[in-house]
Amino acid sequence: MSGRTVFRNTVLGVSAAALLSACSAMPEDLAEIRADINRHAGSLPQEVLKRPLTLEDAVALAVAHNLDARVKVMEEVLAAGKADLSLFAMLPELAAKGNWSKRNPRKATTSKDLSTGTVANYSTGEDSISRTGDLTASWNLVDFGIAMVRADQEEDKMVLAAEKRRRAQHLLIQDVQAAYWKAVINDFANRKFKSLEARLVKSVEDAETAERTKVGDPMQMLGHQRAIVDTMRQIAELQRQTSTAKADLAGLMGVPSSNAFDLAELKDDSFLSVEDPDSTVEAMEATALANRPELKTEEVQFRIDRNDIRTELLKTLPGIGPFMGGHYDSNSFIKYNAWVDAGTHVAWNLVDILTAPKRIGNAQNTAETTRARRLAMGMAVLTQVHVADIQVRHALKEYRLTEQMAAIDRRITGLAAKSKQAGSGSAMEEIKAEASAMLSTLRRFILYSDLQGAKARLKAAQGIDHTPPSETFTDSPPPETTADAAPQSG
């Protein structure tokens, strides 16, 4: 066997052993993650999860137990800890030093007279065992100034972490509101369509049989089949849009499984409250410019960058500061074994002076970049407010039209049922009316979900912190009037 073959087999064997050892370690890691997930699930409020969750419950669970939100809170705590630690950098430096040594043979020295060339006898001025100690306090005023600036920057970074947490919470609540309504709608669709689907399939089969046996007009039978199948397809498409919403909601609330909770139940005639935006675009712009976390973040970052300029300027100054210390030396040849000294020290790094223009210019460029980014962010915020406002108004208009259509379809369904009972209508017309009513009701709920998502985006665009939402649903049917006369609710 050649040396190359032996080397190749050895490499393959080592690689296989390493792979097997890695695979054997994976189950333990996965088991640890599973245990952490189980502990997190056990910390959730079970009394809340046992009852049908309202939107307020879902938002409260997400704010308290969302794992990504907890990371943001921990980052804020870390930033606060760093800000506290930065204060200690302003204290004077206090250095303690001790030494013990033994020399054998003892240190012996001599001297030579330069005039006569006479060499003196050897002598010693140190003990064979030496013990020394120093305790010195020093305070560099330039370092103190830089530490003050750094402390201000750490406090600003704490504000940065808080604003990032606020922004994350705004987006979290926005996602929870959208996912909650889609999940509620999906539960309604599954529950309602499950009982209707069998009747729709049977109606299609009856129409096919009538078409083959020529009991009725074949064109009419085919038209009925197409209408029912098309309605079922549209309902399935709407269900697909909401099918993953409950799993998304579970993840947002920090709940490991979507089977661990139920949602409040919608009904066919559930009254969904809607309202027009109560502020002008100009007022919403002012609110956004005052509240958006991103703008506050850029403002704080600009302060940090300006302080970096001050830091670079301070580094060009000479380091000057007082010092005072106590000292001890056990040498028996010294008259005073303990003494105190004090003074002022000066140090100046000339390289810092040479590089100062470059460093200061770079810090200034960084600050100007932040200023430009802040301006761009302000323009983006205003654009987001305008876009979100337009989306809300269009979603509101579309919802009210769909609500009106759903009310008409309910009346048609009622008339079709009465006509069948009176013998003047057919079962096909009744089931077709029920399918259309189901589709329009589902569309109404889907558009209500879109409206709530648009309102959540508008609120997030303004940087408004969370307050308990007022939107809810009751069992009161909506007025069957025109879209313009749709109910207004706070």
XYZ file of C-alpha atoms in Angstrom:
490
model
C 0.000 0.000 0.000
C 1.415 3.362 -1.027
C 2.037 6.176 1.431
C -0.561 8.351 -0.297
C -3.238 5.675 0.182
C -2.354 5.281 3.847
C -2.540 9.040 4.350
C -5.917 9.224 2.599
C -7.383 6.396 4.690
C -6.078 8.010 7.855
C -7.690 11.355 6.976
C -11.004 9.670 6.153
C -10.930 7.746 9.415
C -10.227 10.850 11.489
C -12.959 12.795 9.656
C -15.490 10.028 10.221
C -14.614 9.851 13.917
C -14.969 13.623 14.278
C -18.331 13.538 12.477
C -19.624 10.727 14.669
C -18.499 12.518 17.827
C -20.247 15.714 16.657
C -23.434 13.790 15.889
C -23.332 12.130 19.291
C -23.147 15.584 20.933
C -26.109 17.007 19.007
C -28.909 15.197 20.897
C -27.664 16.617 24.202
C -27.679 20.146 22.769
C -31.161 19.630 21.348
C -32.336 18.195 24.647
C -31.052 21.298 26.437
C -32.897 23.570 24.007
C -36.067 21.514 24.434
C -35.737 21.758 28.216
C -35.361 25.546 27.970
C -38.450 25.749 25.767
C -40.418 23.621 28.245
C -39.331 25.839 31.137
C -40.400 28.904 29.170
C -43.773 27.286 28.419
C -44.215 26.539 32.114
C -43.656 30.200 32.979
C -46.594 31.344 30.818
C -49.814 32.393 32.618
C -51.902 29.244 32.269
C -55.053 30.920 33.580
C -54.948 33.269 30.575
C -54.240 30.511 28.058
C -57.161 28.434 29.345
C -59.729 31.037 28.312
C -60.492 32.253 24.783
C -57.926 34.960 24.084
C -59.030 38.453 23.170
C -56.830 40.881 21.258
C -55.879 42.558 24.525
C -54.791 39.181 25.949
C -52.689 38.418 22.876
C -50.935 41.797 22.968
C -50.281 41.513 26.720
C -48.815 38.016 26.306
C -46.599 39.153 23.439
C -45.290 42.190 25.306
C -44.528 40.105 28.405
C -43.324 36.805 26.925
C -42.048 37.351 23.382
C -38.488 36.021 23.380
C -37.133 38.587 20.921
C -38.611 41.357 23.065
C -36.872 39.876 26.108
C -33.568 40.079 24.255
C -34.172 43.804 23.673
C -34.929 44.282 27.374
C -31.714 42.461 28.298
C -29.755 44.642 25.873
C -31.205 47.709 27.590
C -30.160 46.333 30.987
C -26.646 45.677 29.666
C -26.431 49.232 28.352
C -27.499 50.569 31.769
C -24.817 48.441 33.431
C -22.138 49.792 31.102
C -23.279 53.337 31.844
C -22.855 52.690 35.586
C -19.420 51.142 35.082
C -18.249 54.105 32.998
C -18.507 56.348 36.076
C -15.661 54.464 37.772
C -13.274 55.550 35.000
C -13.419 59.100 36.431
C -11.915 57.996 39.748
C -8.181 58.475 40.392
C -5.904 55.521 39.842
C -4.843 53.850 43.102
C -1.990 51.377 42.660
C -0.598 49.097 45.356
C 2.659 47.226 44.831
C 4.707 44.936 47.016
C 7.954 42.987 46.583
C 9.984 40.425 48.523
C 13.385 39.233 47.356
C 16.479 37.467 48.649
C 19.958 37.756 47.139
C 22.875 35.401 47.704
C 25.659 36.465 47.726
C 24.826 39.913 48.870
C 25.290 42.805 46.509
C 28.784 44.316 46.991
C 30.011 47.402 45.173
C 33.204 49.439 45.015
C 34.268 52.758 43.532
C 37.337 54.260 41.852
C 38.771 57.707 42.406
C 39.128 59.286 38.970
C 41.862 61.641 40.170
C 44.174 59.177 41.887
C 42.934 55.923 40.435
C 42.549 54.488 43.937
C 40.026 51.684 44.197
C 38.062 51.535 47.446
C 37.208 48.407 49.338
C 34.005 46.523 48.536
C 30.981 47.597 50.537
C 27.226 46.939 50.580
C 24.230 49.158 51.138
C 21.488 46.530 50.860
C 20.300 43.648 52.989
C 20.265 40.162 51.550
C 16.486 40.051 52.070
C 14.505 42.975 50.736
C 10.850 43.899 51.331
C 9.287 46.911 49.610
C 5.779 48.309 49.299
C 4.129 51.235 47.504
C 0.668 52.757 47.564
C 0.280 55.552 45.008
C -2.718 57.586 43.944
C -2.566 59.481 40.642
C -5.092 61.437 38.646
C -4.613 62.311 34.994
C -6.815 65.296 34.249
C -6.995 64.541 30.519
C -8.063 60.974 31.226
C -10.648 62.360 33.648
C -12.061 64.609 30.898
C -12.166 61.744 28.421
C -13.885 59.543 31.039
C -16.562 62.213 31.538
C -17.226 62.284 27.800
C -17.306 58.470 27.650
C -19.773 58.389 30.550
C -22.086 60.729 28.658
C -21.779 58.481 25.611
C -22.649 55.380 27.617
C -25.750 57.123 28.951
C -26.682 57.969 25.370
C -26.147 54.330 24.380
C -28.552 53.376 27.141
C -31.101 55.687 25.519
C -30.320 54.033 22.168
C -31.102 50.607 23.622
C -34.363 51.893 25.098
C -35.456 53.393 21.773
C -34.583 50.183 19.934
C -36.711 48.282 22.437
C -39.583 50.710 21.821
C -39.334 50.229 18.075
C -39.234 46.463 18.465
C -42.349 46.633 20.645
C -44.166 48.786 18.074
C -43.448 46.237 15.344
C -44.336 43.348 17.658
C -47.754 44.783 18.505
C -48.346 45.573 14.842
C -47.633 41.949 13.915
C -49.747 40.612 16.799
C -52.784 42.633 15.757
C -52.534 41.448 12.151
C -51.899 37.811 13.117
C -54.649 37.770 15.758
C -57.435 38.830 13.407
C -56.269 36.479 10.675
C -56.164 33.612 13.181
C -59.676 34.394 14.439
C -60.921 34.545 10.863
C -59.221 31.244 10.034
C -60.956 29.567 12.987
C -64.290 30.975 11.806
C -63.709 29.833 8.228
C -62.693 26.324 9.265
C -65.648 25.974 11.595
C -68.255 27.484 9.271
C -67.048 26.115 5.961
C -66.653 22.602 7.341
C -70.426 22.296 7.786
C -71.173 23.983 4.453
C -68.554 22.215 2.335
C -70.310 18.824 2.384
C -73.549 20.429 1.185
C -71.708 22.308 -1.574
C -70.006 19.116 -2.788
C -73.350 17.292 -2.760
C -74.965 20.127 -4.696
C -72.258 19.878 -7.378
C -72.708 16.104 -7.552
C -76.502 16.468 -7.861
C -76.019 18.996 -10.686
C -73.640 16.603 -12.456
C -76.191 13.790 -12.148
C -78.968 16.030 -13.458
C -76.728 17.036 -16.365
C -75.980 13.422 -17.329
C -79.591 12.246 -16.972
C -80.871 15.396 -18.714
C -83.366 16.022 -15.931
C -82.803 19.748 -16.272
C -81.220 22.185 -18.675
C -77.554 21.012 -19.097
C -76.308 24.575 -19.500
C -78.046 25.592 -16.277
C -76.576 22.583 -14.465
C -73.070 23.389 -15.724
C -73.487 27.023 -14.733
C -74.519 25.945 -11.241
C -71.514 23.621 -10.950
C -69.130 26.306 -12.101
C -70.554 28.883 -9.698
C -70.313 26.540 -6.701
C -66.802 25.280 -7.548
C -65.562 28.820 -8.173
C -66.971 29.936 -4.835
C -65.284 26.992 -3.082
C -61.999 27.881 -4.803
C -62.218 31.498 -3.641
C -63.010 30.402 -0.093
C -60.022 28.018 -0.150
C -57.805 30.864 -1.374
C -58.949 33.090 1.473
C -58.346 30.246 3.928
C -54.812 29.877 2.584
C -54.140 33.531 3.410
C -55.002 32.903 7.055
C -53.944 29.274 7.511
C -50.611 30.021 9.249
C -51.829 32.984 11.289
C -52.377 31.077 14.540
C -48.885 29.565 14.411
C -47.476 33.047 13.747
C -49.472 34.412 16.666
C -48.178 31.656 18.964
C -44.591 32.559 18.081
C -45.234 36.254 18.669
C -46.766 35.536 22.089
C -43.910 33.225 23.062
C -46.198 30.174 23.181
C -44.457 27.027 21.874
C -47.567 25.504 20.276
C -50.634 26.958 18.581
C -52.682 24.156 20.170
C -52.018 25.564 23.639
C -54.687 28.272 23.374
C -58.026 29.150 21.809
C -59.227 32.456 20.420
C -62.428 34.397 20.908
C -65.104 33.266 18.472
C -66.497 35.217 15.541
C -70.060 34.769 14.315
C -71.721 35.484 10.994
C -73.328 38.662 12.274
C -70.526 39.794 14.575
C -70.413 43.585 14.674
C -66.886 44.822 14.003
C -66.288 48.387 15.112
C -64.410 50.697 12.758
C -63.527 54.355 12.898
C -62.138 57.019 10.626
C -58.684 58.447 11.412
C -59.309 61.224 13.905
C -56.191 63.254 13.081
C -55.066 65.228 10.090
C -51.963 64.208 8.185
C -50.154 67.295 9.468
C -50.905 66.348 13.085
C -49.759 62.780 12.470
C -46.541 64.081 10.902
C -45.839 66.173 13.995
C -46.536 63.190 16.240
C -44.217 60.968 14.203
C -41.375 63.498 14.202
C -41.673 63.809 17.977
C -42.131 60.121 18.846
C -40.481 57.854 16.291
C -37.731 55.821 17.979
C -35.601 55.843 14.812
C -35.409 59.650 14.813
C -34.569 59.718 18.510
C -31.945 57.061 17.862
C -30.302 59.172 15.162
C -30.437 62.250 17.401
C -28.715 60.361 20.208
C -26.174 58.895 17.794
C -25.378 62.413 16.601
C -24.629 63.426 20.208
C -22.348 60.397 20.548
C -20.508 61.341 17.353
C -20.035 64.921 18.517
C -18.589 63.641 21.780
C -16.160 61.547 19.752
C -14.861 64.825 18.288
C -14.358 66.195 21.820
C -12.530 62.996 22.768
C -10.121 63.348 19.875
C -9.455 66.976 20.825
C -8.707 65.994 24.422
C -6.233 63.361 23.249
C -4.070 66.087 21.728
C -3.500 67.706 25.145
C -0.613 66.715 27.418
C -1.525 64.395 30.242
C -1.045 66.307 33.473
C -2.136 65.423 36.955
C -1.134 65.185 40.611
C 0.088 62.083 42.379
C 0.743 61.168 45.995
C 2.039 57.951 47.468
C 3.355 56.156 50.509
C 6.405 53.902 50.284
C 8.222 51.370 52.473
C 11.624 49.714 52.129
C 12.971 47.270 54.705
C 16.605 48.071 53.854
C 18.418 48.562 57.198
C 20.911 50.908 55.575
C 18.183 53.507 54.946
C 17.538 55.947 57.771
C 13.840 56.380 57.009
C 12.274 53.110 55.886
C 8.866 54.691 55.237
C 8.239 57.941 53.431
C 5.601 59.885 51.505
C 5.995 61.789 48.272
C 3.734 63.980 46.146
C 4.000 65.914 42.943
C 2.703 66.464 39.444
C 3.486 64.429 36.372
C 3.273 65.512 32.748
C 3.258 63.235 29.682
C 2.656 64.141 26.067
C 2.362 61.657 23.229
C 3.750 63.518 20.234
C 2.349 60.928 17.825
C -1.160 61.930 18.919
C -0.394 65.478 17.838
C 0.701 64.322 14.403
C -2.370 62.143 13.860
C -4.853 64.575 15.461
C -5.996 66.319 12.225
C -6.785 62.995 10.606
C -8.611 61.627 13.636
C -10.594 64.793 14.246
C -11.534 65.040 10.571
C -12.719 61.440 10.564
C -14.848 62.060 13.686
C -16.352 65.164 12.060
C -17.182 63.198 8.904
C -18.884 60.546 11.017
C -21.015 63.198 12.717
C -21.974 64.734 9.377
C -22.919 61.304 8.049
C -25.176 60.793 11.040
C -26.739 64.204 10.468
C -27.455 63.293 6.828
C -28.858 59.925 7.879
C -31.123 61.658 10.390
C -32.473 63.933 7.654
C -33.084 60.945 5.373
C -34.806 59.108 8.199
C -37.052 62.112 8.846
C -38.126 62.144 5.210
C -38.729 58.381 5.327
C -40.855 58.767 8.458
C -43.047 61.398 6.809
C -43.440 59.153 3.767
C -44.420 56.208 5.962
C -47.064 58.322 7.695
C -48.550 59.410 4.360
C -48.531 55.867 2.964
C -50.033 54.366 6.130
C -52.769 57.013 6.213
C -53.694 56.316 2.581
C -53.747 52.573 3.262
C -56.063 53.033 6.243
C -58.519 55.176 4.319
C -58.626 52.818 1.347
C -58.926 49.751 3.595
C -61.760 51.451 5.490
C -63.627 52.271 2.282
C -63.173 48.743 0.920
C -64.270 47.197 4.206
C -67.477 49.228 4.355
C -68.373 48.280 0.790
C -67.724 44.610 1.584
C -69.748 44.896 4.777
C -72.645 46.267 2.742
C -72.265 43.393 0.271
C -72.241 40.844 3.111
C -75.460 42.334 4.486
C -77.089 42.086 1.029
C -75.954 38.465 0.659
C -77.456 37.622 4.042
C -80.786 39.062 2.930
C -80.566 37.116 -0.340
C -79.902 33.917 1.609
C -82.935 34.551 3.774
C -85.161 35.211 0.751
C -83.843 32.086 -1.019
C -84.671 29.960 2.015
C -88.186 31.423 2.234
C -88.721 30.914 -1.511
C -87.716 27.258 -1.205
C -90.097 26.748 1.717
C -92.882 28.387 -0.270
C -92.172 26.146 -3.254
C -91.233 29.001 -5.573
C -87.469 28.541 -5.229
C -85.038 25.681 -5.700
C -82.437 24.024 -3.465
C -79.757 25.034 -5.975
C -80.554 28.722 -5.575
C -80.564 28.349 -1.801
C -77.169 26.624 -1.622
C -75.708 29.084 -4.143
C -76.931 31.973 -1.981
C -75.462 30.383 1.144
C -72.091 29.898 -0.589
C -72.064 33.513 -1.785
C -72.976 34.705 1.713
C -70.170 32.620 3.191
C -67.677 34.062 0.707
C -68.750 37.672 1.272
C -68.702 37.210 5.062
C -65.211 35.734 4.901
C -64.072 38.583 2.655
C -65.554 41.047 5.104
C -63.563 39.531 7.951
C -60.383 39.365 5.860
C -60.727 43.040 4.958
C -61.341 43.869 8.602
C -58.054 42.111 9.381
C -56.351 44.151 6.664
C -57.900 47.312 8.109
C -56.585 46.505 11.581
C -53.149 45.828 10.100
C -53.229 49.171 8.288
C -54.253 50.973 11.478
C -51.458 49.233 13.380
C -48.964 50.340 10.728
C -50.242 53.912 10.968
C -49.855 53.842 14.731
C -46.348 52.404 14.440
C -45.494 55.011 11.788
C -46.339 57.717 14.326
C -44.261 56.049 17.047
C -47.206 55.877 19.449
C -46.621 53.542 22.385
C -49.080 50.760 23.104
C -52.390 51.397 24.825
C -55.102 48.741 25.225
C -56.916 48.552 21.855
C -60.558 49.551 21.639
C -61.472 47.349 18.663
C -63.601 44.396 19.621
C -66.553 42.408 18.332
C -70.024 41.715 19.736
C -73.035 39.738 18.671
C -74.968 42.782 17.480
C -75.618 42.726 13.711
C -74.448 45.748 11.710
C -77.044 48.107 10.267
C -77.929 47.007 6.757
C -77.533 50.442 5.218
C -75.216 52.079 2.733
C -71.471 51.995 3.080
C -71.354 55.669 3.966
C -73.690 55.042 6.891
C -71.544 52.259 8.364
C -71.214 52.302 12.158
C -68.724 54.633 13.757
C -67.146 53.588 16.995
C -64.361 54.776 19.180
